[in-house]
mmCIF file of C-alpha atoms in Angstrom:
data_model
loop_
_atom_site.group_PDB
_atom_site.id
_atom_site.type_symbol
_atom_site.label_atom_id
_atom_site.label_comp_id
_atom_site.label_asym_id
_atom_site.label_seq_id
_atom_site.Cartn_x
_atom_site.Cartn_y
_atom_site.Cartn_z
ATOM 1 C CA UNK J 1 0.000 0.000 0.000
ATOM 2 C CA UNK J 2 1.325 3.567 -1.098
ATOM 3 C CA UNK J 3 2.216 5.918 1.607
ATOM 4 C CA UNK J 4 0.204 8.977 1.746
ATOM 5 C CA UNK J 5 2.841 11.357 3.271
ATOM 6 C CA UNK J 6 5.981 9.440 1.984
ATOM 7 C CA UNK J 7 9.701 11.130 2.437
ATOM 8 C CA UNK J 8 10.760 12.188 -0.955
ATOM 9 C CA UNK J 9 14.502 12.379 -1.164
ATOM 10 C CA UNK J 10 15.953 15.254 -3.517
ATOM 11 C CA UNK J 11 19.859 14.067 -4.411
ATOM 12 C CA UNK J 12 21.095 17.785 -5.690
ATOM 13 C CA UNK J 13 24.259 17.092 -7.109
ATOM 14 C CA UNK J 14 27.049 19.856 -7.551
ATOM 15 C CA UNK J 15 30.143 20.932 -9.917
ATOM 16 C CA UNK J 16 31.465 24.257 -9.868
ATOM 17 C CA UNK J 17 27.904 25.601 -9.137
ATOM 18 C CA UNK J 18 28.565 28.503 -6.749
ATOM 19 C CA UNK J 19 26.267 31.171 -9.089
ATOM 20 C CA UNK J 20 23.497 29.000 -9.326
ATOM 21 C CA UNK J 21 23.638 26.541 -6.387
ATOM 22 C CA UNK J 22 21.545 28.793 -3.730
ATOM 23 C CA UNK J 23 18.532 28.983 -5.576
ATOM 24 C CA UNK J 24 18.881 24.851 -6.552
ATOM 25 C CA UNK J 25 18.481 24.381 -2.344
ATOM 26 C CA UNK J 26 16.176 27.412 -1.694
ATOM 27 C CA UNK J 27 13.990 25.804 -3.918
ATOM 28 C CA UNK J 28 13.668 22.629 -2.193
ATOM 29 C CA UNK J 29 13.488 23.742 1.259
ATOM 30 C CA UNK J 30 10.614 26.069 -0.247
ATOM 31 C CA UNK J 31 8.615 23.525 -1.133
ATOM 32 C CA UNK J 32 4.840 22.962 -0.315
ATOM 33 C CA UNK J 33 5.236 19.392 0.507
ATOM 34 C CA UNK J 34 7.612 18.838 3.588
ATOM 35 C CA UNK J 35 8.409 15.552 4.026
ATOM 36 C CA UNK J 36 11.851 15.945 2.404
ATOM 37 C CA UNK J 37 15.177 14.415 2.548
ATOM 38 C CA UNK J 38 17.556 16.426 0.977
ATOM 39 C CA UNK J 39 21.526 15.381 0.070
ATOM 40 C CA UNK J 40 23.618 17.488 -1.686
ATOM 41 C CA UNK J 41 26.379 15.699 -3.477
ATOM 42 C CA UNK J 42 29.842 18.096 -4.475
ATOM 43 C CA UNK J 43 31.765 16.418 -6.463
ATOM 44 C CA UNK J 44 35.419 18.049 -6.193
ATOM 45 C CA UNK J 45 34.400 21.501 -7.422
ATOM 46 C CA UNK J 46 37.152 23.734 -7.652
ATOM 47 C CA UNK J 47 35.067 27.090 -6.850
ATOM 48 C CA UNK J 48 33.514 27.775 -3.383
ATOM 49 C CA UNK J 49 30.754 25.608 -3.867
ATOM 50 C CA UNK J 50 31.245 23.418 -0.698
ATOM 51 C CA UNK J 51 31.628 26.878 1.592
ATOM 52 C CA UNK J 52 28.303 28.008 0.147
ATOM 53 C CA UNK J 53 26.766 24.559 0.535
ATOM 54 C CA UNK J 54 28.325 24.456 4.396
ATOM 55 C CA UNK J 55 26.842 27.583 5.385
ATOM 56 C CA UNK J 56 23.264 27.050 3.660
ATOM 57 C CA UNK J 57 22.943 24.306 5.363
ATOM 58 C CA UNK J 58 24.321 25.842 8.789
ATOM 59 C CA UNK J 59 21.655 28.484 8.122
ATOM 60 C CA UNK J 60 18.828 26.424 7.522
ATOM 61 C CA UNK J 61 19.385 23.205 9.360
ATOM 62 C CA UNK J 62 18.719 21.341 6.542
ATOM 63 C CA UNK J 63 20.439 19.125 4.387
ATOM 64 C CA UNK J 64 23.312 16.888 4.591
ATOM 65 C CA UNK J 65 26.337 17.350 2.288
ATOM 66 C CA UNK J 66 27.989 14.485 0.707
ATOM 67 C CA UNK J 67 31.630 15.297 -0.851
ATOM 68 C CA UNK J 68 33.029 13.046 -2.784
ATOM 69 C CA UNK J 69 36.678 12.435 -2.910
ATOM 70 C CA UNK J 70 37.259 11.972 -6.791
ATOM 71 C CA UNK J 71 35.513 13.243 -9.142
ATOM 72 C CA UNK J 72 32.713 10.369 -10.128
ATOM 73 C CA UNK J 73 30.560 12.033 -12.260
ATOM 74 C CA UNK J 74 26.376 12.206 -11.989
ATOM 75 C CA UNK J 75 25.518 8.775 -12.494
ATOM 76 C CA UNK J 76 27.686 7.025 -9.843
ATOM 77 C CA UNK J 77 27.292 9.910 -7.593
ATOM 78 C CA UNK J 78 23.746 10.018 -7.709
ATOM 79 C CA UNK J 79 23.870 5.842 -7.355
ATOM 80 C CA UNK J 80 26.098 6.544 -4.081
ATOM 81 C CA UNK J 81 23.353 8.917 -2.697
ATOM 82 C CA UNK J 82 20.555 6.718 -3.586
ATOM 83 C CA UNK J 83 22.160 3.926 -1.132
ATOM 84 C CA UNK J 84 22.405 6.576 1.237
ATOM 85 C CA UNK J 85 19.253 7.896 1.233
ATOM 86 C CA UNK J 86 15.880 6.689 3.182
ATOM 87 C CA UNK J 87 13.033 8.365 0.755
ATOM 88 C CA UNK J 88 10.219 6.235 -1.201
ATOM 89 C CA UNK J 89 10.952 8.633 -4.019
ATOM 90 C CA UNK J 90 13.286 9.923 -6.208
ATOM 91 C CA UNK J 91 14.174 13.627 -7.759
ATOM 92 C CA UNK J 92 17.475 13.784 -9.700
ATOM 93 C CA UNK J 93 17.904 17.559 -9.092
ATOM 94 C CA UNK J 94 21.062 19.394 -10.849
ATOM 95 C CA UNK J 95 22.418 22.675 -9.168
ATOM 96 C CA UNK J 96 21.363 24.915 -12.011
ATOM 97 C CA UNK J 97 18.080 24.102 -11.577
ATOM 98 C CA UNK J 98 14.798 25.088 -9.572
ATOM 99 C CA UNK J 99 11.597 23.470 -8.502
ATOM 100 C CA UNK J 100 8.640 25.316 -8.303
ATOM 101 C CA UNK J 101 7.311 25.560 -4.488
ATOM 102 C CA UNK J 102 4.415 22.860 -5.878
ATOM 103 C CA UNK J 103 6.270 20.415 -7.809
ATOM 104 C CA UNK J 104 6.577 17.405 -5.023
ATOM 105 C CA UNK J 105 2.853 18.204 -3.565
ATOM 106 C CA UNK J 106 1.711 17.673 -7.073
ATOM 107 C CA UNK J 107 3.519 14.755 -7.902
ATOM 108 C CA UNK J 108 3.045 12.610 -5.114
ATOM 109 C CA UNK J 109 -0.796 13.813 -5.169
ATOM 110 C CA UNK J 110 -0.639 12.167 -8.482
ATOM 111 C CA UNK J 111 1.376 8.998 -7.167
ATOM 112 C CA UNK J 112 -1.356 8.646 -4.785
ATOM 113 C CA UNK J 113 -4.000 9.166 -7.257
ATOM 114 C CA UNK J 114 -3.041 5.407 -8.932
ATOM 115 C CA UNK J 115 -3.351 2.283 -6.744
ATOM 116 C CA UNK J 116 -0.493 0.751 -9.323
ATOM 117 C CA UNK J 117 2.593 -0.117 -8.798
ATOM 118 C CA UNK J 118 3.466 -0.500 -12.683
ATOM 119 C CA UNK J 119 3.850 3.216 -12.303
ATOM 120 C CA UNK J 120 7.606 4.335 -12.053
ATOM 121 C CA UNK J 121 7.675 8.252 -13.230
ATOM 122 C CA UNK J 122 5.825 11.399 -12.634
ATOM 123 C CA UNK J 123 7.048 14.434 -14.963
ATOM 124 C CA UNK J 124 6.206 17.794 -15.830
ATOM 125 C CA UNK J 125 7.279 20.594 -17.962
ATOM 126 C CA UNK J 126 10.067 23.280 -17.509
ATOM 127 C CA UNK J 127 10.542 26.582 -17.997
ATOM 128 C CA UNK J 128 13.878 27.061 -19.670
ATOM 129 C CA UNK J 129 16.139 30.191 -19.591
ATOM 130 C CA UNK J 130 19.540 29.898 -21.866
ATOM 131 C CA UNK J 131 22.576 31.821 -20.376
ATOM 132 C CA UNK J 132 24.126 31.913 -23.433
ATOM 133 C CA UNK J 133 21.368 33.873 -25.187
ATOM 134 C CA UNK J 134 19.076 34.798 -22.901
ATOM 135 C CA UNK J 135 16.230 33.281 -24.663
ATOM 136 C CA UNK J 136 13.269 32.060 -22.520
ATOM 137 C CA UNK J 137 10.731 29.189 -23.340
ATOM 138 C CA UNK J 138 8.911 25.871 -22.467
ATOM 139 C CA UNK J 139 10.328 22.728 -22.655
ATOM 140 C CA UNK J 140 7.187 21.430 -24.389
ATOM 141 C CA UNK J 141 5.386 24.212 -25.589
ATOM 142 C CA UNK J 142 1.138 23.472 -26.101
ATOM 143 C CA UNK J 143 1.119 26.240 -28.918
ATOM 144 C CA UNK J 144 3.696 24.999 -30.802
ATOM 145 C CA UNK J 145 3.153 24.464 -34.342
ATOM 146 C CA UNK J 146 6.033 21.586 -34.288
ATOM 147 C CA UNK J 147 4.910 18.246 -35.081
ATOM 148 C CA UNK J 148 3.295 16.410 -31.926
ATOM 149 C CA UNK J 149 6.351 13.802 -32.401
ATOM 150 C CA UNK J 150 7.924 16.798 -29.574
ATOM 151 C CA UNK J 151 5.020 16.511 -27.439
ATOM 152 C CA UNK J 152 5.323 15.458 -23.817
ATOM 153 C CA UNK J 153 4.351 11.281 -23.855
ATOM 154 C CA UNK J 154 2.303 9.383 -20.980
ATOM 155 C CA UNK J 155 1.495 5.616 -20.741
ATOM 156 C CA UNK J 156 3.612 2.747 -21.819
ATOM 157 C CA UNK J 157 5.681 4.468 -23.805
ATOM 158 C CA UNK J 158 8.726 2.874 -24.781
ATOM 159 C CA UNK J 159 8.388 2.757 -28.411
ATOM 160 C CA UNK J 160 8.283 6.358 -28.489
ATOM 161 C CA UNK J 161 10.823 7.261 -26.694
ATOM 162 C CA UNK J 162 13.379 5.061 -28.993
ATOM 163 C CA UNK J 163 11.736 7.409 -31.875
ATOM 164 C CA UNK J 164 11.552 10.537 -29.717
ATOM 165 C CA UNK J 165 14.412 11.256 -27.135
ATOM 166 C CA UNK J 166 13.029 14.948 -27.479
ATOM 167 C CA UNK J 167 10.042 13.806 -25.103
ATOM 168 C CA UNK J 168 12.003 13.218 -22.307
ATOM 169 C CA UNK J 169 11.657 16.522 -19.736
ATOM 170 C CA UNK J 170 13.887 14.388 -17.070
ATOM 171 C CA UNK J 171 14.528 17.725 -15.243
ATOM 172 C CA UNK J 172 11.027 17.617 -14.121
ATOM 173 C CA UNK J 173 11.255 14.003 -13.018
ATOM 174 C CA UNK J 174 10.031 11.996 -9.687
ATOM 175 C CA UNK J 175 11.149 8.258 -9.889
ATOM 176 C CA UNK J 176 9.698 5.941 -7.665
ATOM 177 C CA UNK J 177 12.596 4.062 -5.240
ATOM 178 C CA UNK J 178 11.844 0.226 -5.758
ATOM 179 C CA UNK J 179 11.898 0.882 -9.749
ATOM 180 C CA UNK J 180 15.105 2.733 -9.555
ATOM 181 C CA UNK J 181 16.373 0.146 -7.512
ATOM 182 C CA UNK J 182 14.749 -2.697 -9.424
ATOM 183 C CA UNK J 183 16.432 -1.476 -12.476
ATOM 184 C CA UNK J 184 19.815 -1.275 -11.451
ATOM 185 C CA UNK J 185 20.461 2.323 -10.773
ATOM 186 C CA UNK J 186 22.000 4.947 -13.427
ATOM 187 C CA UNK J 187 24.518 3.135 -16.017
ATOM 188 C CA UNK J 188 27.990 4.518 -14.513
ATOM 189 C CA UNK J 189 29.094 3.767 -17.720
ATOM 190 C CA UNK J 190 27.540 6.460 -19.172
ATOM 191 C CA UNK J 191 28.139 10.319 -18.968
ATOM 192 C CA UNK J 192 24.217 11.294 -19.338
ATOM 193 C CA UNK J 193 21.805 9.001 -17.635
ATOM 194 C CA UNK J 194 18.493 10.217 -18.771
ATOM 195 C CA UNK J 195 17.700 8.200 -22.172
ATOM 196 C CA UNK J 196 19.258 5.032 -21.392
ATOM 197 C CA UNK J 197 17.497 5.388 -17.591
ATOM 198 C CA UNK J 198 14.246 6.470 -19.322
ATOM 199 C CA UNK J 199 13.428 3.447 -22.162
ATOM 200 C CA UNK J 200 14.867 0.742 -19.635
ATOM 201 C CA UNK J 201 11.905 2.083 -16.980
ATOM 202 C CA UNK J 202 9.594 2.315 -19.720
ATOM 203 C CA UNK J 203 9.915 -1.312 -21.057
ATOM 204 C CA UNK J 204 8.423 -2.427 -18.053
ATOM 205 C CA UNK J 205 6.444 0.173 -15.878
ATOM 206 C CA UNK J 206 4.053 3.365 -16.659
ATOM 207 C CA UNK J 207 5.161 6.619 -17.179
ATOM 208 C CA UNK J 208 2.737 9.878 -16.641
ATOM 209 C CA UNK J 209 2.931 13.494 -17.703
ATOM 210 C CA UNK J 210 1.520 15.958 -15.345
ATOM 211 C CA UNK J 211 0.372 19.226 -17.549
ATOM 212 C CA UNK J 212 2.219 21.628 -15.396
ATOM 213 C CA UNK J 213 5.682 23.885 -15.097
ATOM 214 C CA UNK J 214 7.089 22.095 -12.168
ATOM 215 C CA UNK J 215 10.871 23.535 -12.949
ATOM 216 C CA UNK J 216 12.999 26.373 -14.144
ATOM 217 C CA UNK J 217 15.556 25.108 -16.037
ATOM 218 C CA UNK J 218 18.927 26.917 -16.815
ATOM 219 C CA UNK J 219 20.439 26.122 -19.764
ATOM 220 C CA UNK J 220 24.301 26.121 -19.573
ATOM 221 C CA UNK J 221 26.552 26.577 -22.815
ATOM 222 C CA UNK J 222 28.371 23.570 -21.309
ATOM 223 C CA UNK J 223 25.228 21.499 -20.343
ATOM 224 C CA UNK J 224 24.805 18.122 -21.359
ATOM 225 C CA UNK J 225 22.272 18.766 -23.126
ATOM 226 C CA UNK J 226 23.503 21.261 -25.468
ATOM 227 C CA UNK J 227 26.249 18.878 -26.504
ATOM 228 C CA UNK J 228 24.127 16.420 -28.828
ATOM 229 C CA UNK J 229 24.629 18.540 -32.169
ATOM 230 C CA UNK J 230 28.445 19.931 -31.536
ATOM 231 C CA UNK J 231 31.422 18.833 -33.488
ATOM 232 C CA UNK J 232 33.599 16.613 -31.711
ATOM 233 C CA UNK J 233 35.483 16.866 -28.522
ATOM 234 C CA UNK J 234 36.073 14.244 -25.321
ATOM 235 C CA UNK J 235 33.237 15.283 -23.351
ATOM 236 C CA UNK J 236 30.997 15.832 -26.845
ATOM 237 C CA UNK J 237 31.882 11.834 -28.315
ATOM 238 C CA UNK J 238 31.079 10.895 -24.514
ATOM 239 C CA UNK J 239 27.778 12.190 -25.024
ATOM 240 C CA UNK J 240 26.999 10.959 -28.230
ATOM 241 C CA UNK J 241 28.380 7.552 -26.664
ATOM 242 C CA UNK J 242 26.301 6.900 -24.187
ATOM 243 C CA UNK J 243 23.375 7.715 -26.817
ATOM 244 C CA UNK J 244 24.334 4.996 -29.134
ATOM 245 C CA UNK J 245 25.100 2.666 -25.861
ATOM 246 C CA UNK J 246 21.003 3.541 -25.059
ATOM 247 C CA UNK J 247 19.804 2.783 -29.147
ATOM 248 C CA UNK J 248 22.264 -0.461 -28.847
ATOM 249 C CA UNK J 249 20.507 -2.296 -25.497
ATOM 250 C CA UNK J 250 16.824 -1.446 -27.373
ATOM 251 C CA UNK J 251 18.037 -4.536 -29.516
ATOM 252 C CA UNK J 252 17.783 -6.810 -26.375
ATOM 253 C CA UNK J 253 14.733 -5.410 -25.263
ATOM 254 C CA UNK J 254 12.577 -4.892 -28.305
ATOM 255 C CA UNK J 255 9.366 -7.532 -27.843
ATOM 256 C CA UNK J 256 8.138 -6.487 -31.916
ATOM 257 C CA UNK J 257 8.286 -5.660 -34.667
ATOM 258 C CA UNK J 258 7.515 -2.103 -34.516
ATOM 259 C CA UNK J 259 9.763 -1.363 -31.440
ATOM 260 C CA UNK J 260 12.586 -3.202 -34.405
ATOM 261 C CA UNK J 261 11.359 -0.392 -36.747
ATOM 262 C CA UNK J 262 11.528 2.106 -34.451
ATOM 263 C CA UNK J 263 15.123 1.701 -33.333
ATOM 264 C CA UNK J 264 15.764 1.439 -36.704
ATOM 265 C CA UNK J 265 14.046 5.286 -37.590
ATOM 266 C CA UNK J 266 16.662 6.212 -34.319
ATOM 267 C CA UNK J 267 19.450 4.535 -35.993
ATOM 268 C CA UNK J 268 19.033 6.361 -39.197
ATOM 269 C CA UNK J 269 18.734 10.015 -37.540
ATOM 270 C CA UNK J 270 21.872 9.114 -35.472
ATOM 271 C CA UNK J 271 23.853 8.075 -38.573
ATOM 272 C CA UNK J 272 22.949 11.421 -40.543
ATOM 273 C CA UNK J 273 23.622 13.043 -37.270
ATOM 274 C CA UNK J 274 27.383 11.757 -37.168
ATOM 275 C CA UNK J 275 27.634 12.161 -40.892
ATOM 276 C CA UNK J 276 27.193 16.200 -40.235
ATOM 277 C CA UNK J 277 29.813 16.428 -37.655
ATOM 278 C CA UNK J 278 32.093 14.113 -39.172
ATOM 279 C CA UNK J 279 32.484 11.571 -36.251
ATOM 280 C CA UNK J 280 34.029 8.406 -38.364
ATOM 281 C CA UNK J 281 33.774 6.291 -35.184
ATOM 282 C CA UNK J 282 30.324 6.180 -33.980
ATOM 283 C CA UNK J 283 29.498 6.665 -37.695
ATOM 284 C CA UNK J 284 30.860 2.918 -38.388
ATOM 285 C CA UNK J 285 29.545 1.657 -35.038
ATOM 286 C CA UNK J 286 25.478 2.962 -35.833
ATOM 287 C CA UNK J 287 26.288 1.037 -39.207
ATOM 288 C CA UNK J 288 27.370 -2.328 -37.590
ATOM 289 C CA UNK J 289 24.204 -1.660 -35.543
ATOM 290 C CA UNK J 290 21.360 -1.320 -38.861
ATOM 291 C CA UNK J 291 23.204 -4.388 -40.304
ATOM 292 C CA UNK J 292 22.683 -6.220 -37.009
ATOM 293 C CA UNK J 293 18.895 -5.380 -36.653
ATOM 294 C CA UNK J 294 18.675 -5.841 -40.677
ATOM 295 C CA UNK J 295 19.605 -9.589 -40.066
ATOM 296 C CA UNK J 296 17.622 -10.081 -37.008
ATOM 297 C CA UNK J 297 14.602 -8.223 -38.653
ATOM 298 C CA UNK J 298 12.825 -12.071 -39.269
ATOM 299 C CA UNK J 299 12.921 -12.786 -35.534
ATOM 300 C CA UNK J 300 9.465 -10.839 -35.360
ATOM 301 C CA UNK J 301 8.439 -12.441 -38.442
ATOM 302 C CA UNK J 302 8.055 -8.946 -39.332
ATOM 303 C CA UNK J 303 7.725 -7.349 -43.271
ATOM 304 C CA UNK J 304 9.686 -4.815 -44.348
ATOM 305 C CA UNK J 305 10.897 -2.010 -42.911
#
């Protein structure tokens, strides 16, 4: 049975942060809902982060900082904090970010809502600010005139996120703590978590969109996500790594022939992607990988693609 008033743990985790990490941790200890856990991971910034982190928490008498002692990264940091951690849920909050004061009241009220436990994500939409142009806008925008393929998903929907990585607003995210768990954790193999995290969850449990801004969102000119459409540098073929590592494991766990067809489509973008920016290496590999699912294509006893 659900817990009406579970603890929700928010794992905020820092790098060189210091302008934006106040308003990340003002922004959970502002929230509606109360019943918070809050760990703040720094992981061997070289600016004052820690000093600001140290007194916040002095200030407010809330929080516990976790400092790593190398460098580890988001995924294996945020699996280290996980282990540590005592909430039913999840939130995956980065220090350039901000949740809106009702963002955990209405997500739980929405776990709460569903007497299933095939459910594994709540998510919402963002309100995005780029630093590097000062542009403002929503994540997934109802007036759009876009195609809906960019429109936020709900349901069992793992076919379209192979087809549409675009749909994922993982900034806005609550994960429940047994599917987390059940699935493995983050891949600490991988430098981004969210796509590879995202279509393993959704292979097996329920995903739901909640119609509302539950974050603001600043966009870095370093983020992660700004990196998909670069040229090529180490922490740019990382990226783009850990997205073919994501497209590759949908071979395992494709159950038809559509889900075959639709890595396929996501195969084919990723190919003309690295054709563009000239990366000869993950290029070959996404090639390797349409051969592979061409020959396995019969194993659905599927037609043409």
């Amino acid at each position: 049975m659900q817990k009406t008033n579970p603890i929700v743990t928010v794992i905020c985790t820092c790098f060189n942060h210091r302008d934006f990490i106040k308003i990340a941790l003002d922004s959970v200890l502002n929230q509606s809902y109360k019943n918070i856990e809050l760990l703040i991971i720094d992981d061997c910034s070289k600016d004052d982060s820690v000093q600001i982190i140290k007194h916040w928490i002095d200030d407010n008498n809330f929080g516990t900082l976790i400092k790593n002692k190398n460098n580890l990264g988001l995924t294996k940091s945020f699996n280290n904090a996980v282990l540590k951690s005592k909430g039913d849920y999840l939130i995956d909050l980065a220090a350039d970010d901000e949740l809106l004061p009702h963002c955990i009241a209405l997500q739980i009220s929405v776990f709460n809502a569903y007497k299933t436990e095939k459910i594994g994500i709540v998510y919402g939409n963002a309100s995005v600010i780029n630093k590097s142009t000062d542009e403002k806008y929503v994540f997934f925008n109802r007036f759009s005139q876009e195609k809906m393929a960019s429109s936020p998903k709900d349901g069992f929907i793992y076919k379209e996120l192979i087809d549409h990585s675009n749909t994922i607003c993982s900034v806005s995210a609550m994960i429940k703590r047994n599917v987390f768990m059940a699935l493995g954790g983050y891949d600490e193999r991988l430098i981004y978590e969210d796509y590879d995290f995202w279509l393993r969850l959704a292979r097996t449990y329920y995903i739901l969109y909640v119609d509302e801004v539950l974050v603001n969102r600043i966009k870095l000119e370093n983020s992660l996500g700004s990196l998909n459409y670069k040229g090529i540098d180490k922490k740019n073929y990382k990226f783009k790594q850990a997205t073919y590592m994501a497209v590759k494991k949908t071979l395992a766990m494709n159950k038809n022939k559509e889900e075959d067809q639709a890595t396929m489509r996501k195969i084919l973008l990723e190919i003309k992607v690295n054709i563009k920016i000239l990366n000869l290496q993950l290029l070959l590999k996404y090639t390797v990988l349409l051969l592979n699912i061409l020959l396995i294509r019969q194993r659905f006893k599927t037609t043409t693609f």
